[in-house]
GROMACS .gro file of C-alpha atoms in nm:
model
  305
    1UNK     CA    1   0.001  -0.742   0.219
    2UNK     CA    2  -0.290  -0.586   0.419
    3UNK     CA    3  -0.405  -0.285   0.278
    4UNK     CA    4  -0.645  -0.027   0.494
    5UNK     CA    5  -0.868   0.279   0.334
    6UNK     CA    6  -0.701   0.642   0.376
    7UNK     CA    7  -1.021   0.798   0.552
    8UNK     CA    8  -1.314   0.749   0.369
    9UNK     CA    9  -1.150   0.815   0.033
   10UNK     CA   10  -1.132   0.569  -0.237
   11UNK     CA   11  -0.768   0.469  -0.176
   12UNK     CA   12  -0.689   0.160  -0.013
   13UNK     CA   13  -0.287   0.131   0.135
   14UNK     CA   14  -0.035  -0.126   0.205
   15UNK     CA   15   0.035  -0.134   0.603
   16UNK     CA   16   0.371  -0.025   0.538
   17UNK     CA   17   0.453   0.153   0.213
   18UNK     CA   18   0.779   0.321   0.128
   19UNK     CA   19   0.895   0.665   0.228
   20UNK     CA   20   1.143   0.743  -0.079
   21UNK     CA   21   1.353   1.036   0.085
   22UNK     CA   22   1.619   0.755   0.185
   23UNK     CA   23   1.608   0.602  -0.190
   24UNK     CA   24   1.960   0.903  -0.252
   25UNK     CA   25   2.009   0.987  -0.631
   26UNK     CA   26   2.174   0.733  -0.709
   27UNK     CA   27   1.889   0.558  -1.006
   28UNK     CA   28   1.999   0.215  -1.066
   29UNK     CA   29   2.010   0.148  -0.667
   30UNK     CA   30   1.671   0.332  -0.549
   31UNK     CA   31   1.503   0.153  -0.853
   32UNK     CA   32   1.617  -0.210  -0.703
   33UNK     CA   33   1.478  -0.120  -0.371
   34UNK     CA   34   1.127   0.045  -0.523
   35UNK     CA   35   1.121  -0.270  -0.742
   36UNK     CA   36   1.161  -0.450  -0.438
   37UNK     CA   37   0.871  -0.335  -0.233
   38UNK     CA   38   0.652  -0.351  -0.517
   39UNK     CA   39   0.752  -0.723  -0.508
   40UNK     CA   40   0.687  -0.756  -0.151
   41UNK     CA   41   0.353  -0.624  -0.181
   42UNK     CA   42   0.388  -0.263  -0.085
   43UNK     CA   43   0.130  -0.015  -0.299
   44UNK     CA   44   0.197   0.334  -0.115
   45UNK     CA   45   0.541   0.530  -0.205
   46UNK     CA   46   0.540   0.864  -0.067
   47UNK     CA   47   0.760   1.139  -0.166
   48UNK     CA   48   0.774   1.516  -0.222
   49UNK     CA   49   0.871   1.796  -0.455
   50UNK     CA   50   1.180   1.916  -0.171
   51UNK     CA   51   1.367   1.615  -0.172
   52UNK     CA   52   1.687   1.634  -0.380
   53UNK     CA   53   1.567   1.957  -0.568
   54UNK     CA   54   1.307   1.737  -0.733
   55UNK     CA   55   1.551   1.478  -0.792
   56UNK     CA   56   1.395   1.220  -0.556
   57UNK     CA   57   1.036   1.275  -0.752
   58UNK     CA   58   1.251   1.210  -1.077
   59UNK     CA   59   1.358   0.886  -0.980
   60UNK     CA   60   1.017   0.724  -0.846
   61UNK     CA   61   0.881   0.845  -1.130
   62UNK     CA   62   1.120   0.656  -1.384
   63UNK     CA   63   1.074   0.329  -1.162
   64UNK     CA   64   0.681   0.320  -1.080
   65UNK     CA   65   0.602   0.440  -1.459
   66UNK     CA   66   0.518   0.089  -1.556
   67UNK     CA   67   0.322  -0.006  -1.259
   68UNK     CA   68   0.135   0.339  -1.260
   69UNK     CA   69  -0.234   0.151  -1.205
   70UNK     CA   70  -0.108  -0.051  -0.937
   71UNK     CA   71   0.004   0.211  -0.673
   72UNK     CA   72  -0.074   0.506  -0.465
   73UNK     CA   73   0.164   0.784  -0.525
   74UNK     CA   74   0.220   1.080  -0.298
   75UNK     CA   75   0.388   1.348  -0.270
   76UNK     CA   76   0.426   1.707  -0.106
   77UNK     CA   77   0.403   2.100  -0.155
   78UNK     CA   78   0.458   2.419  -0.003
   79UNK     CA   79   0.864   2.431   0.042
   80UNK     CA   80   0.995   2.630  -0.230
   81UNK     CA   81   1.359   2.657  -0.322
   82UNK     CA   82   1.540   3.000  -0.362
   83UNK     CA   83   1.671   3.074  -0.723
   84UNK     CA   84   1.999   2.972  -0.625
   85UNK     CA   85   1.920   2.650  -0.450
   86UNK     CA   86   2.105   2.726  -0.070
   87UNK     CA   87   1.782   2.721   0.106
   88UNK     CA   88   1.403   2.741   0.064
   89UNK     CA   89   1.115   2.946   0.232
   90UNK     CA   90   0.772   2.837   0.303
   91UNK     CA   91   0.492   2.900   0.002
   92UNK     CA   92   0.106   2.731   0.077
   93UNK     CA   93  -0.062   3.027  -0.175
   94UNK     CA   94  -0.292   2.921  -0.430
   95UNK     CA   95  -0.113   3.043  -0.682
   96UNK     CA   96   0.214   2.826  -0.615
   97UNK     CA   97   0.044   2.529  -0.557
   98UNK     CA   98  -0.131   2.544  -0.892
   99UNK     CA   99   0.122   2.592  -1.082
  100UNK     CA  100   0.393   2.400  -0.892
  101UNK     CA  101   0.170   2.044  -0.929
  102UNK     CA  102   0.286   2.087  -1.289
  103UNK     CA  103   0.626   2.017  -1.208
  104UNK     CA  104   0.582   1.739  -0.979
  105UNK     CA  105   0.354   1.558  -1.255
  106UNK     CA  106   0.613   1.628  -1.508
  107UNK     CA  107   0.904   1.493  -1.283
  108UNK     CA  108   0.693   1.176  -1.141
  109UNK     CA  109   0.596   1.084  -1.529
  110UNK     CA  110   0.202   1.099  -1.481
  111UNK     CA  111  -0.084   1.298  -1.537
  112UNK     CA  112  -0.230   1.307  -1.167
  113UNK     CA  113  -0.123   1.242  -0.800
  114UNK     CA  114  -0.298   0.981  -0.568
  115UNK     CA  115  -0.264   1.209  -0.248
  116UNK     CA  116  -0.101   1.549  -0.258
  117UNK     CA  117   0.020   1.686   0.076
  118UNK     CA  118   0.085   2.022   0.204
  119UNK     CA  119   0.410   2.005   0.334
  120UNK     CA  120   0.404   2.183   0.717
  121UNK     CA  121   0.147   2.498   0.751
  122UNK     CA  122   0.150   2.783   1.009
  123UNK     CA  123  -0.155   2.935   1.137
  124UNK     CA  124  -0.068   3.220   0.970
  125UNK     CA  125  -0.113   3.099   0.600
  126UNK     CA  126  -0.408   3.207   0.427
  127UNK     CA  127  -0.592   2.848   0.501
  128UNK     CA  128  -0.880   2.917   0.287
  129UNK     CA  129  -0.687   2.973  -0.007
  130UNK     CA  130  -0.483   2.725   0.011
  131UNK     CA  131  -0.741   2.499   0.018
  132UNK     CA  132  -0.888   2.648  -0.286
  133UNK     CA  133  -0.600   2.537  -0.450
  134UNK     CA  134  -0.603   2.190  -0.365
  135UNK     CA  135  -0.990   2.138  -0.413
  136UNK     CA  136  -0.970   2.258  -0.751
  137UNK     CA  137  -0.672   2.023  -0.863
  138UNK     CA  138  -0.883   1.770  -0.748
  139UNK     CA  139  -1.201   1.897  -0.931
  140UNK     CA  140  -0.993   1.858  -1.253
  141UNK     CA  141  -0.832   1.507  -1.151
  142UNK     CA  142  -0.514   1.674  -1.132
  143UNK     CA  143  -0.519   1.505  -0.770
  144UNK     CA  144  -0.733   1.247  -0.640
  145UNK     CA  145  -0.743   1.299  -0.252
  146UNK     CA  146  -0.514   1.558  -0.055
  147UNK     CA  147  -0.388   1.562   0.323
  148UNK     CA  148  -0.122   1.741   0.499
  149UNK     CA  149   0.194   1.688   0.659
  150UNK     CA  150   0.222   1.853   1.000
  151UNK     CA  151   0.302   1.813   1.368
  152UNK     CA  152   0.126   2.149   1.457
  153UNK     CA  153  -0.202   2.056   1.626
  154UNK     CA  154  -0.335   2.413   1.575
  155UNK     CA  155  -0.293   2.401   1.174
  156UNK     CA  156  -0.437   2.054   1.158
  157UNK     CA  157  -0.724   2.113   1.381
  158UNK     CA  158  -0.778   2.396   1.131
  159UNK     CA  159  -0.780   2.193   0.813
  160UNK     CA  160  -1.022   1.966   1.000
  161UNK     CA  161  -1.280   2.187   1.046
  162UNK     CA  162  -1.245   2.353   0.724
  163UNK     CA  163  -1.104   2.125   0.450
  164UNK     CA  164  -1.176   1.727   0.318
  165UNK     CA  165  -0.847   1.621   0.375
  166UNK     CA  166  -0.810   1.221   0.426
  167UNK     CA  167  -0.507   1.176   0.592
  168UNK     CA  168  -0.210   1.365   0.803
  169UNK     CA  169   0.115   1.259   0.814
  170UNK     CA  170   0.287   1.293   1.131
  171UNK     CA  171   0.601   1.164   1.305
  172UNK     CA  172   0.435   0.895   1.516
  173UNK     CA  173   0.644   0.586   1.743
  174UNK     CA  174   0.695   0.404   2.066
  175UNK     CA  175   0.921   0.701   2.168
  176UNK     CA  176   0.710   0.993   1.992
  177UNK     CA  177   0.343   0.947   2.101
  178UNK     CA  178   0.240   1.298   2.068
  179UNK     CA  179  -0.024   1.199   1.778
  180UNK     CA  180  -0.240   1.035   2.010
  181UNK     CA  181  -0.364   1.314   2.166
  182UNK     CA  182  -0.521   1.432   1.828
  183UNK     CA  183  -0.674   1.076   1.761
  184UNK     CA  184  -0.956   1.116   1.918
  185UNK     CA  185  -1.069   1.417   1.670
  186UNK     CA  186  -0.915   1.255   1.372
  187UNK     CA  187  -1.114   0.926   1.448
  188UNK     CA  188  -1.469   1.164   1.436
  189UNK     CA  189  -1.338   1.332   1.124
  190UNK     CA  190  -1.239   0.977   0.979
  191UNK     CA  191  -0.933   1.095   0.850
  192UNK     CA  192  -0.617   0.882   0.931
  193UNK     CA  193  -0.248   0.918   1.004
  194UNK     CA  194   0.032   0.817   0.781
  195UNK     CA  195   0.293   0.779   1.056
  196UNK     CA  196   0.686   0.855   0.975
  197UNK     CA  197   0.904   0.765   1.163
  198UNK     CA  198   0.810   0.470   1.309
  199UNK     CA  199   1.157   0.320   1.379
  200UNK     CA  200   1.278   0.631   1.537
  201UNK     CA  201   1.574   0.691   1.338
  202UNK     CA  202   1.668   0.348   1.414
  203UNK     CA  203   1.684   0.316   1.798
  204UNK     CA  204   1.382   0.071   1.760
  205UNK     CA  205   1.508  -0.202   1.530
  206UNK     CA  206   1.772  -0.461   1.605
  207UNK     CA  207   2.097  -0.278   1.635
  208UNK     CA  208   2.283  -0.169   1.885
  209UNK     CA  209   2.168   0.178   2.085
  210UNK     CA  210   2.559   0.291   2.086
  211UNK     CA  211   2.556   0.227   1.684
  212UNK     CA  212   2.181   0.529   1.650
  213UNK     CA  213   2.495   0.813   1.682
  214UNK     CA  214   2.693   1.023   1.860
  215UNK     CA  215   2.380   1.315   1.899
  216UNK     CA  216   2.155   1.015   2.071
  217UNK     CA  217   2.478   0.908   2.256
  218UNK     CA  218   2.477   1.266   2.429
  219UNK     CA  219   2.146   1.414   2.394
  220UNK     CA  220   1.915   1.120   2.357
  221UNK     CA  221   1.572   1.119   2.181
  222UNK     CA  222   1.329   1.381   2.202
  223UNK     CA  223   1.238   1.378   2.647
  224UNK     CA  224   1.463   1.006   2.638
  225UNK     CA  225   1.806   1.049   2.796
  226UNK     CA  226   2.040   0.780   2.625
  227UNK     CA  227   2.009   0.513   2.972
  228UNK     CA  228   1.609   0.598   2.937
  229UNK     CA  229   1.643   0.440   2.582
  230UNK     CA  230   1.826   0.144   2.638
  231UNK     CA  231   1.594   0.072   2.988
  232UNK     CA  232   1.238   0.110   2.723
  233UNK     CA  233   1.404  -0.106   2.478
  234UNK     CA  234   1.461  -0.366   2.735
  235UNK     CA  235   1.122  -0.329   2.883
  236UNK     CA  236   0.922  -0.322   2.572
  237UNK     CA  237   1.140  -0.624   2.426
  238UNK     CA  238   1.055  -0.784   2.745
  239UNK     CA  239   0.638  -0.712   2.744
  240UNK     CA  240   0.656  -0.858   2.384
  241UNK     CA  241   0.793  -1.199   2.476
  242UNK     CA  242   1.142  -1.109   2.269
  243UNK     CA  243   1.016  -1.026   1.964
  244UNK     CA  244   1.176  -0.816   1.715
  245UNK     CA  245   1.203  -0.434   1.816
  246UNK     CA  246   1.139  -0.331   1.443
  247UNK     CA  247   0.846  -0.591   1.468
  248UNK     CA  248   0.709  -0.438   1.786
  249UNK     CA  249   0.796  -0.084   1.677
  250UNK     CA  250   0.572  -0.113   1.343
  251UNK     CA  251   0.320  -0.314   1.471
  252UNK     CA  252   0.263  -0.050   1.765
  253UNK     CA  253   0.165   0.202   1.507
  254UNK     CA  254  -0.058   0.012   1.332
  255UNK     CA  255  -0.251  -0.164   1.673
  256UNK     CA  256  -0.447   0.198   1.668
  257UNK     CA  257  -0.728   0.196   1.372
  258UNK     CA  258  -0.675   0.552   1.322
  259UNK     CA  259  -0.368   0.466   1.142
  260UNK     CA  260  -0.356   0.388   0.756
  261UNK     CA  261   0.000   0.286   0.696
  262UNK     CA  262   0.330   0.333   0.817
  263UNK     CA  263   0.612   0.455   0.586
  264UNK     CA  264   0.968   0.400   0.739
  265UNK     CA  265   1.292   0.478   0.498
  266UNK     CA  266   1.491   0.219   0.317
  267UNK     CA  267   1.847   0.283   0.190
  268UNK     CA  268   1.891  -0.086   0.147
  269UNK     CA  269   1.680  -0.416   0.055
  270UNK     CA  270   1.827  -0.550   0.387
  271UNK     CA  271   1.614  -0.298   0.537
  272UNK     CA  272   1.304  -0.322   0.348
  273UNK     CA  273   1.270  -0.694   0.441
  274UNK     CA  274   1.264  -0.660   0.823
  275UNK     CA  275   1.032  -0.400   0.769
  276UNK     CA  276   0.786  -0.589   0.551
  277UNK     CA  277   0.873  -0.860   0.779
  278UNK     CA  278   0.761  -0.700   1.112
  279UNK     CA  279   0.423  -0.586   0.971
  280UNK     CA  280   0.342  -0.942   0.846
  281UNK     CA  281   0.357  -1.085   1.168
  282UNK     CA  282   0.092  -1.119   1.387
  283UNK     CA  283  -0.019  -0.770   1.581
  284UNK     CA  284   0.009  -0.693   1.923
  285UNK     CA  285  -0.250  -0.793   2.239
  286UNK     CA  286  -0.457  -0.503   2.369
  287UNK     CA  287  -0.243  -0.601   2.697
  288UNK     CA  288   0.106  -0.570   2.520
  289UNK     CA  289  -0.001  -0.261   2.380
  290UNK     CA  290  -0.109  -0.110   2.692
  291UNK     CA  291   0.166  -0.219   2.910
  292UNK     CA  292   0.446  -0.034   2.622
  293UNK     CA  293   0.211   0.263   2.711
  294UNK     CA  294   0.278   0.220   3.111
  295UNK     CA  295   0.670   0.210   2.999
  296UNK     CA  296   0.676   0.513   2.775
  297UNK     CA  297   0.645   0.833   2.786
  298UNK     CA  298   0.271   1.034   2.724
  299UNK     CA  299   0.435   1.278   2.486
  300UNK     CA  300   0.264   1.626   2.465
  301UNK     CA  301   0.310   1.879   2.152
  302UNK     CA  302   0.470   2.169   2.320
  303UNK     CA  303   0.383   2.422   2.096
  304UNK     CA  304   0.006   2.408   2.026
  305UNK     CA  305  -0.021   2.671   1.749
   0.00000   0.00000   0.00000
């Protein structure tokens, strides 16, 4: 498995590595899949502190304990539960991420986190602070690097200019190109993208378009009516000589340099295969690549703030 640097921090990535919200609660399952990719090569599991009430960071914990040394672990912050568990509210203050890391160290079974990611942001959170918080976990080793998680061009242009974050993770495919307009200043910064995602909820791998749901049936995918979506999937199948849409999806991420890894879900080993599978095979042509452009759509973020 290729690995690639996160920025210029000392962690080096699989090309694909495992996004655990899709693992479910169910421990002896998730722990044959995370076994699994750790077989197949993959270093980079990424999880967070919302998923499951903490269950999710419970499980990866119990099943990467043993190969601690041998991966990068994330996870996230910044979502915090209500008392009574029917919703949470949004928290990025110093004080709550200080004091929260203890719990996702406690649940993930180790005394520090690889990358530790603030989970969303507004542009109305007390930035400086929150940074505060994350450079002094990583000060102490609590953390080694931190990023964020966010689609909101305004909050990560802030944490640009003002933090040393080495990565953002953003919701980045053939269908959802709207991170590409922020490569350019990510690239200068040399921070890179973790794109999620990739397979856009299915509707580019192998199965049928009727079989993504009844909500892309009627309402499509993001500006994609439902007859848009089946004409790119033809067209992009078509520039690639045939090949795999799961294999073209994946390897479209990962043809721009500003991207680290990509970290589609697994609920099954089925799954993780043709995943692992479409990022060993060999990458797209600069033509390819720029011909999928010509086919899609130049996505825009909407709401710059």
């Amino acid at each position: 498995m290729n690995k690639r640097q996160v920025g210029s921090s000392d962690l080096f990535v699989s090309e694909i590595g495992l996004g655990c919200m899709s693992l479910g609660t169910d421990e002896k399952h998730a722990k044959s899949i995370v076994d699994h990719a750790l077989d197949l090569g993959i270093n980079f599991f990424d999880t967070a502190d919302l998923y499951d009430f903490g269950v999710n960071e419970e499980i990866v914990g119990k099943a990467l304990k043993n190969r601690r040394h041998d991966i990068i672990l994330a996870t996230k912050v910044g979502n915090r539960w209500s008392d009574n568990k029917d919703g949470w509210y949004w928290d990025a203050s110093k004080q709550y991420i200080i004091e929260t890391v203890k719990d996702s160290l406690r649940r993930l079974q180790t005394d520090y986190i690889d990358l530790y990611q603030l989970h969303g942001g507004t542009i109305e959170d007390h930035i400086d602070d929150t940074i505060d918080a994350f450079e002094q976990l990583k000060r102490e080793g609590v953390i080694r690097q931190y990023g964020i998680s966010s689609i909101r061009p305004n909050v990560i242009r802030e944490f640009v200019n003002k933090s040393s974050i080495v990565s953002v993770m953003m919701q980045y495919s053939v269908l959802d190109r709207r991170p590409e307009e922020l490569f350019p200043m990510l690239q200068k910064n040399n921070i890179h993208v973790i794109a999620r995602g990739p397979l856009a909820k299915g509707i580019l791998t192998e199965k049928l378009l009727m079989n993504a749901g009844k909500k892309v049936l009627e309402k499509g995918y993001l500006h994609y009516t439902y007859e848009e979506l089946s004409h790119v999937r033809s067209e992009v199948t078509a520039i690639c000589n045939n090949r795999s849409l799961t294999e073209i999806a994946l390897q479209y991420c990962l043809h721009s340099s500003e991207v680290a890894t990509v970290i589609p879900g697994a609920s099954k080993n089925e799954q993780l295969i043709e995943n692992v599978e479409g990022v060993a095979t060999i990458g797209l042509t600069n033509s390819q690549y720029s011909k999928i452009q010509e086919v899609t759509k130049t996505n825009k973020y909407e709401l710059h703030r």
